PDB file of C-alpha atoms and ligand atoms in Angstrom:
ATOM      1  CA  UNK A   1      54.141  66.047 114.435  1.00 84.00           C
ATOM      2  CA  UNK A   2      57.740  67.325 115.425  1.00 88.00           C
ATOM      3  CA  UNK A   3      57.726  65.476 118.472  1.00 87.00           C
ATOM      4  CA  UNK A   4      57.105  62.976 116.519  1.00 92.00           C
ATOM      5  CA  UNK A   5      60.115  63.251 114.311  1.00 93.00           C
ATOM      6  CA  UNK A   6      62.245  63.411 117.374  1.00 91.00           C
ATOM      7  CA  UNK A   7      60.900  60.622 118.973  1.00 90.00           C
ATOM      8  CA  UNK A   8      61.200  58.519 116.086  1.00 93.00           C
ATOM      9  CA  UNK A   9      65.168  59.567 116.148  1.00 93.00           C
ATOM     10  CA  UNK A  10      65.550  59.323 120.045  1.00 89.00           C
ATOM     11  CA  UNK A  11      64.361  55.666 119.509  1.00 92.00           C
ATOM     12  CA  UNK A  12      67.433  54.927 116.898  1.00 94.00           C
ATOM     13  CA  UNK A  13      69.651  56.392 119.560  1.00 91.00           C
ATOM     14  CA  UNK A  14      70.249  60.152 118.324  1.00 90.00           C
ATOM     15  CA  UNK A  15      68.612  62.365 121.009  1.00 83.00           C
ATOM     16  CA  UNK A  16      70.339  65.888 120.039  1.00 84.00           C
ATOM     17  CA  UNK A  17      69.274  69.119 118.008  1.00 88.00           C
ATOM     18  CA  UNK A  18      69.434  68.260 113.967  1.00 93.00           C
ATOM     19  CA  UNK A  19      69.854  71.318 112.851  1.00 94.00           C
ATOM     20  CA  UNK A  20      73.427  71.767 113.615  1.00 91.00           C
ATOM     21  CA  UNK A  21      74.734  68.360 111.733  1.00 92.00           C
ATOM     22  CA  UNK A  22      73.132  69.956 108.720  1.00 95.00           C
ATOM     23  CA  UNK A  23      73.857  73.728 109.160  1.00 95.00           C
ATOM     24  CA  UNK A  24      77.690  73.279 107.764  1.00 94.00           C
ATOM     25  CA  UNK A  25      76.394  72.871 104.270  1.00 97.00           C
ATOM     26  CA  UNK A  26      74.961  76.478 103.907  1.00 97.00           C
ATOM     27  CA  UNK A  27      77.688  77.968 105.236  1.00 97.00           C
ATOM     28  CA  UNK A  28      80.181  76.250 103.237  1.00 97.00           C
ATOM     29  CA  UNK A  29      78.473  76.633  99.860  1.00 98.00           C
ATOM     30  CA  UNK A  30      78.290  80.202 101.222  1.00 98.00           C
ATOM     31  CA  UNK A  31      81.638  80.670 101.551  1.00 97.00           C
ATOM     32  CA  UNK A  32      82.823  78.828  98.536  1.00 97.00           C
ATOM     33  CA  UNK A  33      80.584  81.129  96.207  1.00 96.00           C
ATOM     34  CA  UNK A  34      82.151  83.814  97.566  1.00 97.00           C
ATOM     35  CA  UNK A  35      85.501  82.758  97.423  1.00 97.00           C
ATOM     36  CA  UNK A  36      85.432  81.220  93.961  1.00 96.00           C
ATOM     37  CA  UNK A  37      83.595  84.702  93.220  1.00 94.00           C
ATOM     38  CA  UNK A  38      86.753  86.574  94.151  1.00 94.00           C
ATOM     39  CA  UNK A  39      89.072  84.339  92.726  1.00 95.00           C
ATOM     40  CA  UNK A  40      87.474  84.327  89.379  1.00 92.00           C
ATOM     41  CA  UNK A  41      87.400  88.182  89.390  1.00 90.00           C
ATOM     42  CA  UNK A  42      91.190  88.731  91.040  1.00 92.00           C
ATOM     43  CA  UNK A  43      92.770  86.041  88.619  1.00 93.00           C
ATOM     44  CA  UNK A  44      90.258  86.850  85.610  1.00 89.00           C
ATOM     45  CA  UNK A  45      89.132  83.219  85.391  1.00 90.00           C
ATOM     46  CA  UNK A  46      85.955  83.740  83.887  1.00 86.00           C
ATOM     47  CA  UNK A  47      84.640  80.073  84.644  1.00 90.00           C
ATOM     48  CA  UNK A  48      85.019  80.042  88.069  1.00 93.00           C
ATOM     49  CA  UNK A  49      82.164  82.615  87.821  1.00 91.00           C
ATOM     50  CA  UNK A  50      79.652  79.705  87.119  1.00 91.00           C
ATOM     51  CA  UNK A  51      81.088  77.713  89.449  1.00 95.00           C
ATOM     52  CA  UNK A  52      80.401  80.295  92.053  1.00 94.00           C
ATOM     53  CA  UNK A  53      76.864  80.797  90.567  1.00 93.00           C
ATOM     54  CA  UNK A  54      76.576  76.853  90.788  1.00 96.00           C
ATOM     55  CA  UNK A  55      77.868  76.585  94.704  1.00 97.00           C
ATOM     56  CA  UNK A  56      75.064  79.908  95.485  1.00 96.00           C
ATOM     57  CA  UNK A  57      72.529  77.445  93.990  1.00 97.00           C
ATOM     58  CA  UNK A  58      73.639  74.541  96.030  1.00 97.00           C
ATOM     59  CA  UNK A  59      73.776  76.884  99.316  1.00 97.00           C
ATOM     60  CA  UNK A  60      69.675  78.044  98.748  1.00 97.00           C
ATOM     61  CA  UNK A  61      69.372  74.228  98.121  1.00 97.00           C
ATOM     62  CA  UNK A  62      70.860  73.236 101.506  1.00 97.00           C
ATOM     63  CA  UNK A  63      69.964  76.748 103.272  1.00 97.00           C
ATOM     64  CA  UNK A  64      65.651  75.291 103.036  1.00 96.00           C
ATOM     65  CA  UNK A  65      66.142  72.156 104.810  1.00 97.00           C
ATOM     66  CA  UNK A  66      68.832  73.864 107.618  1.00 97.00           C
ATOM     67  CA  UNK A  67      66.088  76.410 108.134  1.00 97.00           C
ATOM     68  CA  UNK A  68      63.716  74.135 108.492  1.00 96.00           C
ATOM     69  CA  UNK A  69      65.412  71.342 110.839  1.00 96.00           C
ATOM     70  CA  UNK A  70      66.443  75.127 113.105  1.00 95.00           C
ATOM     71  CA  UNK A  71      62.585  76.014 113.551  1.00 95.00           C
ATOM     72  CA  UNK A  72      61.799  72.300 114.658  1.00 95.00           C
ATOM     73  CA  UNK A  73      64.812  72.371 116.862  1.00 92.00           C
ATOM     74  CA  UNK A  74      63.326  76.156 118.392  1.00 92.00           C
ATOM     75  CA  UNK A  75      60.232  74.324 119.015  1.00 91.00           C
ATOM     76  CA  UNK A  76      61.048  71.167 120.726  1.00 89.00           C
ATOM     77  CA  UNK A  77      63.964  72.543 122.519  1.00 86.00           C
ATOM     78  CA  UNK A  78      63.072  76.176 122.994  1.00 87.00           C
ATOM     79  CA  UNK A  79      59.475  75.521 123.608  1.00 86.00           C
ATOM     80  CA  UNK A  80      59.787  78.203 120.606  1.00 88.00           C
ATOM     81  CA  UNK A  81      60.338  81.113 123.264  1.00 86.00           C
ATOM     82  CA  UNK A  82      60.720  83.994 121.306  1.00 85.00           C
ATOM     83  CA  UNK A  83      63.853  85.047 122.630  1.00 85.00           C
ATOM     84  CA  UNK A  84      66.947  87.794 121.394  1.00 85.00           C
ATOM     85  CA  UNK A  85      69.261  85.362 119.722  1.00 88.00           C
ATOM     86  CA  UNK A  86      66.535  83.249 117.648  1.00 92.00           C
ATOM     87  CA  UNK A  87      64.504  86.963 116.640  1.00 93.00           C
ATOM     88  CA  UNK A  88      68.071  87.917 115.040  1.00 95.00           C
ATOM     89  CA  UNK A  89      68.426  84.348 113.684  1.00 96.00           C
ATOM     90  CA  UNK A  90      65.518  84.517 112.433  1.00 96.00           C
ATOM     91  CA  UNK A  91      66.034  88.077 110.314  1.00 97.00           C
ATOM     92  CA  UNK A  92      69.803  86.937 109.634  1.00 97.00           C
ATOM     93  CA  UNK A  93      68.639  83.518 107.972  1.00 97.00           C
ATOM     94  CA  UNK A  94      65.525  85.294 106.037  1.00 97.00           C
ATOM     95  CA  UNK A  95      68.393  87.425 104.493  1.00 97.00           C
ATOM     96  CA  UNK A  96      70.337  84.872 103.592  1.00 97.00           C
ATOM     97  CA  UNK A  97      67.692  83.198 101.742  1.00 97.00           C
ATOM     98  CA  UNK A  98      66.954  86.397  99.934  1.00 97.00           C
ATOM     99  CA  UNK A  99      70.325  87.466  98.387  1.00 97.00           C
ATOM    100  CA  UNK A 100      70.976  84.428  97.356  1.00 96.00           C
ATOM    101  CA  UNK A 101      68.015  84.167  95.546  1.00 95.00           C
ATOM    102  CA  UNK A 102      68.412  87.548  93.809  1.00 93.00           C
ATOM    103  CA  UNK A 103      72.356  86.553  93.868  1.00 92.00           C
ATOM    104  CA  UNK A 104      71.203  83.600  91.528  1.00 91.00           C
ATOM    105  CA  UNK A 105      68.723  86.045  89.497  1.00 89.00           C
ATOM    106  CA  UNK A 106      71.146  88.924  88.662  1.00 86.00           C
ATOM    107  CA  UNK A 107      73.711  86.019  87.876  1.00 82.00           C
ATOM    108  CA  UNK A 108      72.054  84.652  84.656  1.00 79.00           C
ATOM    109  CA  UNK A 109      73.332  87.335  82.856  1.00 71.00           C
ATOM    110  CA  UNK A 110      76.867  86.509  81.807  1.00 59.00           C
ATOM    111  CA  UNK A 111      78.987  89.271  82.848  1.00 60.00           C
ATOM    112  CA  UNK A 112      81.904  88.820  84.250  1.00 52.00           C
ATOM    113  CA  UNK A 113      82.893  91.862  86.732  1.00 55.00           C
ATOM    114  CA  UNK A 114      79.607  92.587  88.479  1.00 80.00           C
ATOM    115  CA  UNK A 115      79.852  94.464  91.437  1.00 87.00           C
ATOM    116  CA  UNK A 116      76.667  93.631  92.978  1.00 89.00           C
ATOM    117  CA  UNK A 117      77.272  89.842  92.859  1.00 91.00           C
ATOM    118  CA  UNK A 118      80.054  90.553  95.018  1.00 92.00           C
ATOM    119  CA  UNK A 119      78.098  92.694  97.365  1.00 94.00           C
ATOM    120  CA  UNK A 120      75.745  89.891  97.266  1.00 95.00           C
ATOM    121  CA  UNK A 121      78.078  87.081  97.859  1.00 96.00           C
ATOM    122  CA  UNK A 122      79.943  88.928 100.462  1.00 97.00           C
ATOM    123  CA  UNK A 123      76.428  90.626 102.720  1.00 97.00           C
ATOM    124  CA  UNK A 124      75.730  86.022 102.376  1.00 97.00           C
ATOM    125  CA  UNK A 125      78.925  85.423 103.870  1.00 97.00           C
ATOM    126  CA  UNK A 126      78.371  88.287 106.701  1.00 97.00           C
ATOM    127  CA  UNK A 127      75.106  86.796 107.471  1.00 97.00           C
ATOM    128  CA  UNK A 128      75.616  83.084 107.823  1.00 96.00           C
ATOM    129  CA  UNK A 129      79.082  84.124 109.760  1.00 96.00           C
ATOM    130  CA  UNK A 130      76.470  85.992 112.275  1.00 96.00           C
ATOM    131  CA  UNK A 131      74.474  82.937 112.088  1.00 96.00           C
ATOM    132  CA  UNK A 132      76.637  80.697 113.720  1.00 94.00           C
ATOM    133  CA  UNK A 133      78.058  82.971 116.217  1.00 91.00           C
ATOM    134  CA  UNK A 134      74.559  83.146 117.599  1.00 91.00           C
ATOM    135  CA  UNK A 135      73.788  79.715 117.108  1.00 90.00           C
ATOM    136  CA  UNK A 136      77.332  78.986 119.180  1.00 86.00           C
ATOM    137  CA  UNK A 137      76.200  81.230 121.761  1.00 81.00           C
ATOM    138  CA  UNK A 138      72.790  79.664 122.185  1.00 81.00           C
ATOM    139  CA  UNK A 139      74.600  76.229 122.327  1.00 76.00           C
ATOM    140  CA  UNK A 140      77.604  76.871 124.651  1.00 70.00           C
ATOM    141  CA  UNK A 141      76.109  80.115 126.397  1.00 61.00           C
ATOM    142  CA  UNK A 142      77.300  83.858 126.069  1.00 50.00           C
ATOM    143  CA  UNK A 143      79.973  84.588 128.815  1.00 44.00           C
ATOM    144  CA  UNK A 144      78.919  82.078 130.942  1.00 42.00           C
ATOM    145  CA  UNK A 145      81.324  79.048 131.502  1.00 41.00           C
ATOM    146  CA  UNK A 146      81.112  75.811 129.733  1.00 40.00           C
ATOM    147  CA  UNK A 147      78.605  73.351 130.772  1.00 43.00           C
ATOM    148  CA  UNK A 148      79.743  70.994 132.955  1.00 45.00           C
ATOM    149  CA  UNK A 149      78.817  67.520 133.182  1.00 46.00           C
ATOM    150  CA  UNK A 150      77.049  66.818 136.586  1.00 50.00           C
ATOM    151  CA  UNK A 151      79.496  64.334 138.704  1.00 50.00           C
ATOM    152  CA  UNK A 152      76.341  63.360 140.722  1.00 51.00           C
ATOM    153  CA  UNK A 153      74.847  59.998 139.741  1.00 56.00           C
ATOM    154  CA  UNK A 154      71.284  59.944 139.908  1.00 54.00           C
ATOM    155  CA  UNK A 155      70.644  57.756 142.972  1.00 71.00           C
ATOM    156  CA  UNK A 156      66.936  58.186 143.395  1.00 85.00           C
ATOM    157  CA  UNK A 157      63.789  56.661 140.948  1.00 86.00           C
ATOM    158  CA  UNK A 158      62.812  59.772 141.400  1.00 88.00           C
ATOM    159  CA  UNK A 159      66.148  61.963 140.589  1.00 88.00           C
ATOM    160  CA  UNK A 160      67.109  59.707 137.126  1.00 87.00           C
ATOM    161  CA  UNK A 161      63.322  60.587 135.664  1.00 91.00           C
ATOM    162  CA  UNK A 162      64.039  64.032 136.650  1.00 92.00           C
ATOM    163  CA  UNK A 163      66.749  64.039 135.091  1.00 90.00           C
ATOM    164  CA  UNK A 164      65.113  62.727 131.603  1.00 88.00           C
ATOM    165  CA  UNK A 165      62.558  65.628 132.448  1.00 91.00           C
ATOM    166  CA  UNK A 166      65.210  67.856 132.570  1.00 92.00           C
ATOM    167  CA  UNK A 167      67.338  66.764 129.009  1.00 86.00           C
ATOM    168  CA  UNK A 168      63.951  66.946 127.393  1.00 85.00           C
ATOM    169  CA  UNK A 169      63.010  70.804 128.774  1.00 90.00           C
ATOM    170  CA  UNK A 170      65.660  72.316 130.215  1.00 92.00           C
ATOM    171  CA  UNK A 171      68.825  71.488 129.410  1.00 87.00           C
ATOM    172  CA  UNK A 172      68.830  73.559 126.569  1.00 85.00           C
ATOM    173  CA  UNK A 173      68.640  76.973 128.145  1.00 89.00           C
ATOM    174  CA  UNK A 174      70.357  75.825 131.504  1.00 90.00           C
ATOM    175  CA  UNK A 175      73.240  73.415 130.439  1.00 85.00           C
ATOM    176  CA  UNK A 176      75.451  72.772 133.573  1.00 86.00           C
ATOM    177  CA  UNK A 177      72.750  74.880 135.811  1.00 90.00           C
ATOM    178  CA  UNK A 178      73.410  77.745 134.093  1.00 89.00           C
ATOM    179  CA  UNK A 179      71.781  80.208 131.720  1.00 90.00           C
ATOM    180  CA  UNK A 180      72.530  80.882 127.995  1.00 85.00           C
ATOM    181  CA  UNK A 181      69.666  82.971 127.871  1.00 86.00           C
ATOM    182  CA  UNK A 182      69.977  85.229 130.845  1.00 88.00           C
ATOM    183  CA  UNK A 183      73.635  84.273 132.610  1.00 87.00           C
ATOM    184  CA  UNK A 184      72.771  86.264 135.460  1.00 90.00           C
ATOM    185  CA  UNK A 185      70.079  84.051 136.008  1.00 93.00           C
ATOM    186  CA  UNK A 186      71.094  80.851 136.491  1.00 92.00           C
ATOM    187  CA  UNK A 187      69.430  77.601 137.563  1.00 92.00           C
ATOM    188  CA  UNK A 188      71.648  76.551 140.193  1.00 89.00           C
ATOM    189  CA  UNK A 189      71.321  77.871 143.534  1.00 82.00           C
ATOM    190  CA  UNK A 190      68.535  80.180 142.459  1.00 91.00           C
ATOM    191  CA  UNK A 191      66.106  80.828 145.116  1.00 91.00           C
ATOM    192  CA  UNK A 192      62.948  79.188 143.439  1.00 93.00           C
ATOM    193  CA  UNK A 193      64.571  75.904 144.282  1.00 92.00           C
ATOM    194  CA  UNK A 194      63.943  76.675 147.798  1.00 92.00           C
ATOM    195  CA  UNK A 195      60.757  74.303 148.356  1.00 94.00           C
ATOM    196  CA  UNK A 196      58.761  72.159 145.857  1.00 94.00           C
ATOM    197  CA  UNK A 197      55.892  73.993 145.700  1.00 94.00           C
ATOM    198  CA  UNK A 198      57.438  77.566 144.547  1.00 94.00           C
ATOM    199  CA  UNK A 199      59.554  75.437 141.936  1.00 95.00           C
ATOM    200  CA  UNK A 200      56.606  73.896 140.350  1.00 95.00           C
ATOM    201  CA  UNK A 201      54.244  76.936 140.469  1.00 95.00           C
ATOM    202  CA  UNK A 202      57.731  79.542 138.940  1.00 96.00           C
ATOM    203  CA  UNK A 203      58.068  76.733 135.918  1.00 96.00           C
ATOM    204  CA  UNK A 204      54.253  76.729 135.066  1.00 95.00           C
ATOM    205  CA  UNK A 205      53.904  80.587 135.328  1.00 95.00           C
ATOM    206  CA  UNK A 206      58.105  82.067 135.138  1.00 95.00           C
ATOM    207  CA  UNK A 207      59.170  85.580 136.082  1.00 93.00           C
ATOM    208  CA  UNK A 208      62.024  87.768 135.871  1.00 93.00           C
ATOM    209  CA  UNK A 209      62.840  88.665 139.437  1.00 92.00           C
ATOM    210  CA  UNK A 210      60.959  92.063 139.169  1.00 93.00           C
ATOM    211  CA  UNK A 211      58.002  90.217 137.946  1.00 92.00           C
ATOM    212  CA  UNK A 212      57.919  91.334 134.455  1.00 92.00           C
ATOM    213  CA  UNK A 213      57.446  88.732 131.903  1.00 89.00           C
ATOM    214  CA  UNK A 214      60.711  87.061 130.776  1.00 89.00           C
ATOM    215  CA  UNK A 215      62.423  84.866 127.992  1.00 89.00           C
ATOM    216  CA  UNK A 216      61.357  81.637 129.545  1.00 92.00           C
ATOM    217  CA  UNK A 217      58.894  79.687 128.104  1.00 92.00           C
ATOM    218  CA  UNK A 218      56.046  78.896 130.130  1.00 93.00           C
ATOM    219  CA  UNK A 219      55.604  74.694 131.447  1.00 94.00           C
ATOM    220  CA  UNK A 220      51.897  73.812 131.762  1.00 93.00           C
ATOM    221  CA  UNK A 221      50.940  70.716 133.185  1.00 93.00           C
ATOM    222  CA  UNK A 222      50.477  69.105 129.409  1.00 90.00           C
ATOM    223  CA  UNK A 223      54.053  69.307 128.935  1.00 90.00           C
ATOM    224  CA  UNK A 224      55.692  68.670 132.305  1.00 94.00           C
ATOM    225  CA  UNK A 225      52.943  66.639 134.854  1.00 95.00           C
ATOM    226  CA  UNK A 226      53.131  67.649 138.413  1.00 95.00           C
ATOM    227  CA  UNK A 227      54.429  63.882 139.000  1.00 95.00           C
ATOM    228  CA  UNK A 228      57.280  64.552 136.217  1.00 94.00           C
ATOM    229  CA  UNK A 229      57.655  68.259 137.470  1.00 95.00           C
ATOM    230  CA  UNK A 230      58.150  66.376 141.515  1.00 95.00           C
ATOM    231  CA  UNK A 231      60.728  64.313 139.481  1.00 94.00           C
ATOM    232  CA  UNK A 232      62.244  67.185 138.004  1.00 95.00           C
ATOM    233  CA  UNK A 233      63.015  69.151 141.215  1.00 95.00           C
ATOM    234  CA  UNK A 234      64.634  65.912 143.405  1.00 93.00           C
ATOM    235  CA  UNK A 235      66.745  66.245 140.038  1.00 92.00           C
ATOM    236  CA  UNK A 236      67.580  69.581 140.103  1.00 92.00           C
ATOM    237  CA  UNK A 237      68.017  69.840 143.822  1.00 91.00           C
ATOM    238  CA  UNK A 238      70.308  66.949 144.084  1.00 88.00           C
ATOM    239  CA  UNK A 239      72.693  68.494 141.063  1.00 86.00           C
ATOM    240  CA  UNK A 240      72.465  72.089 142.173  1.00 81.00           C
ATOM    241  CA  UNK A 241      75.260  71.748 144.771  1.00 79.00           C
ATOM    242  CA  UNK A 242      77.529  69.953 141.639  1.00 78.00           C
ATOM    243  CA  UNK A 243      76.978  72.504 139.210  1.00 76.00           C
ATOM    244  CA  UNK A 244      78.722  74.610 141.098  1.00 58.00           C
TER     245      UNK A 244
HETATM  246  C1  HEC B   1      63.931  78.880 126.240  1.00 54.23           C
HETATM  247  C2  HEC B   1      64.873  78.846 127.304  1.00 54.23           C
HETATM  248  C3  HEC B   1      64.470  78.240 128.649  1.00 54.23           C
HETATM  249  C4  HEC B   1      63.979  76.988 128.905  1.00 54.23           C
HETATM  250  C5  HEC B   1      63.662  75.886 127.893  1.00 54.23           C
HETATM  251  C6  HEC B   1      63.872  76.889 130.343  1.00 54.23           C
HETATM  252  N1  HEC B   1      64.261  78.056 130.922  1.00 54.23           N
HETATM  253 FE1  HEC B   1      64.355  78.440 132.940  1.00 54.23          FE
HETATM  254  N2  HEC B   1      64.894  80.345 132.530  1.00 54.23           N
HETATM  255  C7  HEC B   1      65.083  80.878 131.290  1.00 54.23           C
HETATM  256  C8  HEC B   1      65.246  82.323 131.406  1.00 54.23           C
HETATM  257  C9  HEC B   1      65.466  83.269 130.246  1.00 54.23           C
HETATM  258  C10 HEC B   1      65.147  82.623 132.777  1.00 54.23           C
HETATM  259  C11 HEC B   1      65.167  84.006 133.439  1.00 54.23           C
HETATM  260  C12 HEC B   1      63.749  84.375 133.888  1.00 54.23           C
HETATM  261  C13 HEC B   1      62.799  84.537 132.708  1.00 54.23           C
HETATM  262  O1  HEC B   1      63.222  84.998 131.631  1.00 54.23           O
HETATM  263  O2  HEC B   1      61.605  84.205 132.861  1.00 54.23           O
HETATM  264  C14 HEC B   1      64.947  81.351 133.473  1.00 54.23           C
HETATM  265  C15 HEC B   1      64.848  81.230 134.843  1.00 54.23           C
HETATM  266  C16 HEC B   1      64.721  80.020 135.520  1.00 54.23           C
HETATM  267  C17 HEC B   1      64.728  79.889 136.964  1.00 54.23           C
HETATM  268  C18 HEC B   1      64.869  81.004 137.977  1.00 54.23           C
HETATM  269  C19 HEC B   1      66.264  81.547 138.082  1.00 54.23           C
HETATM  270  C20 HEC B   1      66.270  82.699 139.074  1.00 54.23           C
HETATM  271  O3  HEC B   1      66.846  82.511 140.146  1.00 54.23           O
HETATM  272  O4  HEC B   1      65.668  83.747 138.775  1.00 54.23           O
HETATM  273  C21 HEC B   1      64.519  78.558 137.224  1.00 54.23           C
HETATM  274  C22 HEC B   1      64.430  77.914 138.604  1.00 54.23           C
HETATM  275  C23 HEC B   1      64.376  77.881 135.949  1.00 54.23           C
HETATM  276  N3  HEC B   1      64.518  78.813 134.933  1.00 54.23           N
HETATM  277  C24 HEC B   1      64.110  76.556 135.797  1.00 54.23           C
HETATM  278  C25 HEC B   1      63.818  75.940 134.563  1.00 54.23           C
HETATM  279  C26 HEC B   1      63.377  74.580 134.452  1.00 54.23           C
HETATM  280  C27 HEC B   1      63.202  73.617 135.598  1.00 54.23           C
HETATM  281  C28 HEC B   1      63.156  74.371 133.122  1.00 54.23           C
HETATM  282  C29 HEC B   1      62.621  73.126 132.458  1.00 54.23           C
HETATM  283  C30 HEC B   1      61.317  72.675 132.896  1.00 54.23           C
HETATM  284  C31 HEC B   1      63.477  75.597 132.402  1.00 54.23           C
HETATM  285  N4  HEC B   1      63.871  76.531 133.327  1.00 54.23           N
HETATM  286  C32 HEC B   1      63.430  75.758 131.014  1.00 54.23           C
HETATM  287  C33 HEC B   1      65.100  80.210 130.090  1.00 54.23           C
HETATM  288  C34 HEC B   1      64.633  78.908 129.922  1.00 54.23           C
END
């Protein structure tokens, strides 16, 4: 069903993660309540209390939807691996949902300096800031540099479907060949792209180095065929040496 959905938007021309368009809302409306909170109390403008109250209800509002569209996003893009940054995501936006619930609650009594609105307001704030620090990070990678656009032109049939392959499953842990996940780990020049055979049998089973089970999610031959997964390494060989 959430392929789906993205399917249905790939075909109108929009082929990127939805939850970040919508994610400014929350945080805004976040923000706002807590800043129209601490106005109202510092400058004793008692209506600017609703207004805050009013904003808090607007950021739940947006806050279901974001969560929602950032789950289908994890799923499609992530293969929902149950990695660091999405388990604290997770907790972080579950919070978030919370105090402003209760925020909205212990607000319906009229009363105009109440500490643990502002406690409320502010622990929202602290949360949705978190938020998009990790949701940066899984975007645009944690230390590692910025994606870079491949120069190489796919020349190959086979290197241009691989390269579809690849926007569809891995781009969005290995942007540019690298890793957002695990930078020491990247995708470029990592030995598994040493012959065909190792490359398809590491995606379909993957392994930290040691051998221990790692972050990334696991492509059976449902998901990526061994034709597409063929397609996928002439890809990924030919724009190894660019990533660089
Ligand atoms: C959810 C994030 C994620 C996705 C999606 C993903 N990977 Fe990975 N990849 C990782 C992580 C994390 C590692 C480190 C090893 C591990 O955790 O299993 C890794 C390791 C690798 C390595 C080995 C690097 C090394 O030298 O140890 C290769 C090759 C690789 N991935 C290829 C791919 C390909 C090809 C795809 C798409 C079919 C893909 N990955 C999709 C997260 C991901």
């Amino acid at each position: 069903m959430i392929d789906a959905l993205y399917q249905f938007l790939a075909r109108l021309g929009f082929k990127e993660p939805i939850h970040p368009p919508i994610t400014h809302m929350p945080i805004g409306l976040v923000v706002g309540a807590l800043v129209f909170f601490l106005v109202a109390i510092i400058f004793k403008k008692k209506n600017l209390i609703m207004t805050a109250r009013h904003v808090s209800i607007l950021a739940l509002l947006f806050a279901i939807p974001t969560i929602l569209f950032g789950v289908f996003d994890w799923v499609h893009f992530y293969h929902a691996a149950m990695i660091g940054p999405i388990k604290i995501k997770m907790i972080l936006a579950t919070l978030v949902l919370l105090l402003l619930g209760t925020g909205i609650i212990v607000g319906s009594e009229v009363k105009v300096h109440s500490v643990t609105l502002a406690v409320i307001y502010a622990l929202a704030f602290v949360c949705v800031i978190g938020l998009g620090y990790l949701g940066a990070g899984l975007i645009y990678g944690r230390g590692v540099e910025a994606p870079t656009p491949s120069s190489s032109q796919p020349v190959s049939a086979a290197e241009s479907s691989g390269k579809a392959v690849f926007a569809a499953n891995c781009r969005s842990c290995h942007p540019g060949g690298g890793n957002t996940i695990e930078p020491k780990l990247p995708l470029k020049a990592s030995k598994k792209l040493a012959d065909k055979a190792g490359f398809v049998a590491f995606i379909r089973s993957p392994k930290m180095p040691d051998g221990s089970a790692g972050a990334m999610p696991p492509f059976d031959a449902d998901t990526v065929s061994d034709a597409q997964a063929s397609d996928l390494f002439a890809f990924v060989t030919a724009s190894s040496p660019n990533w660089e």
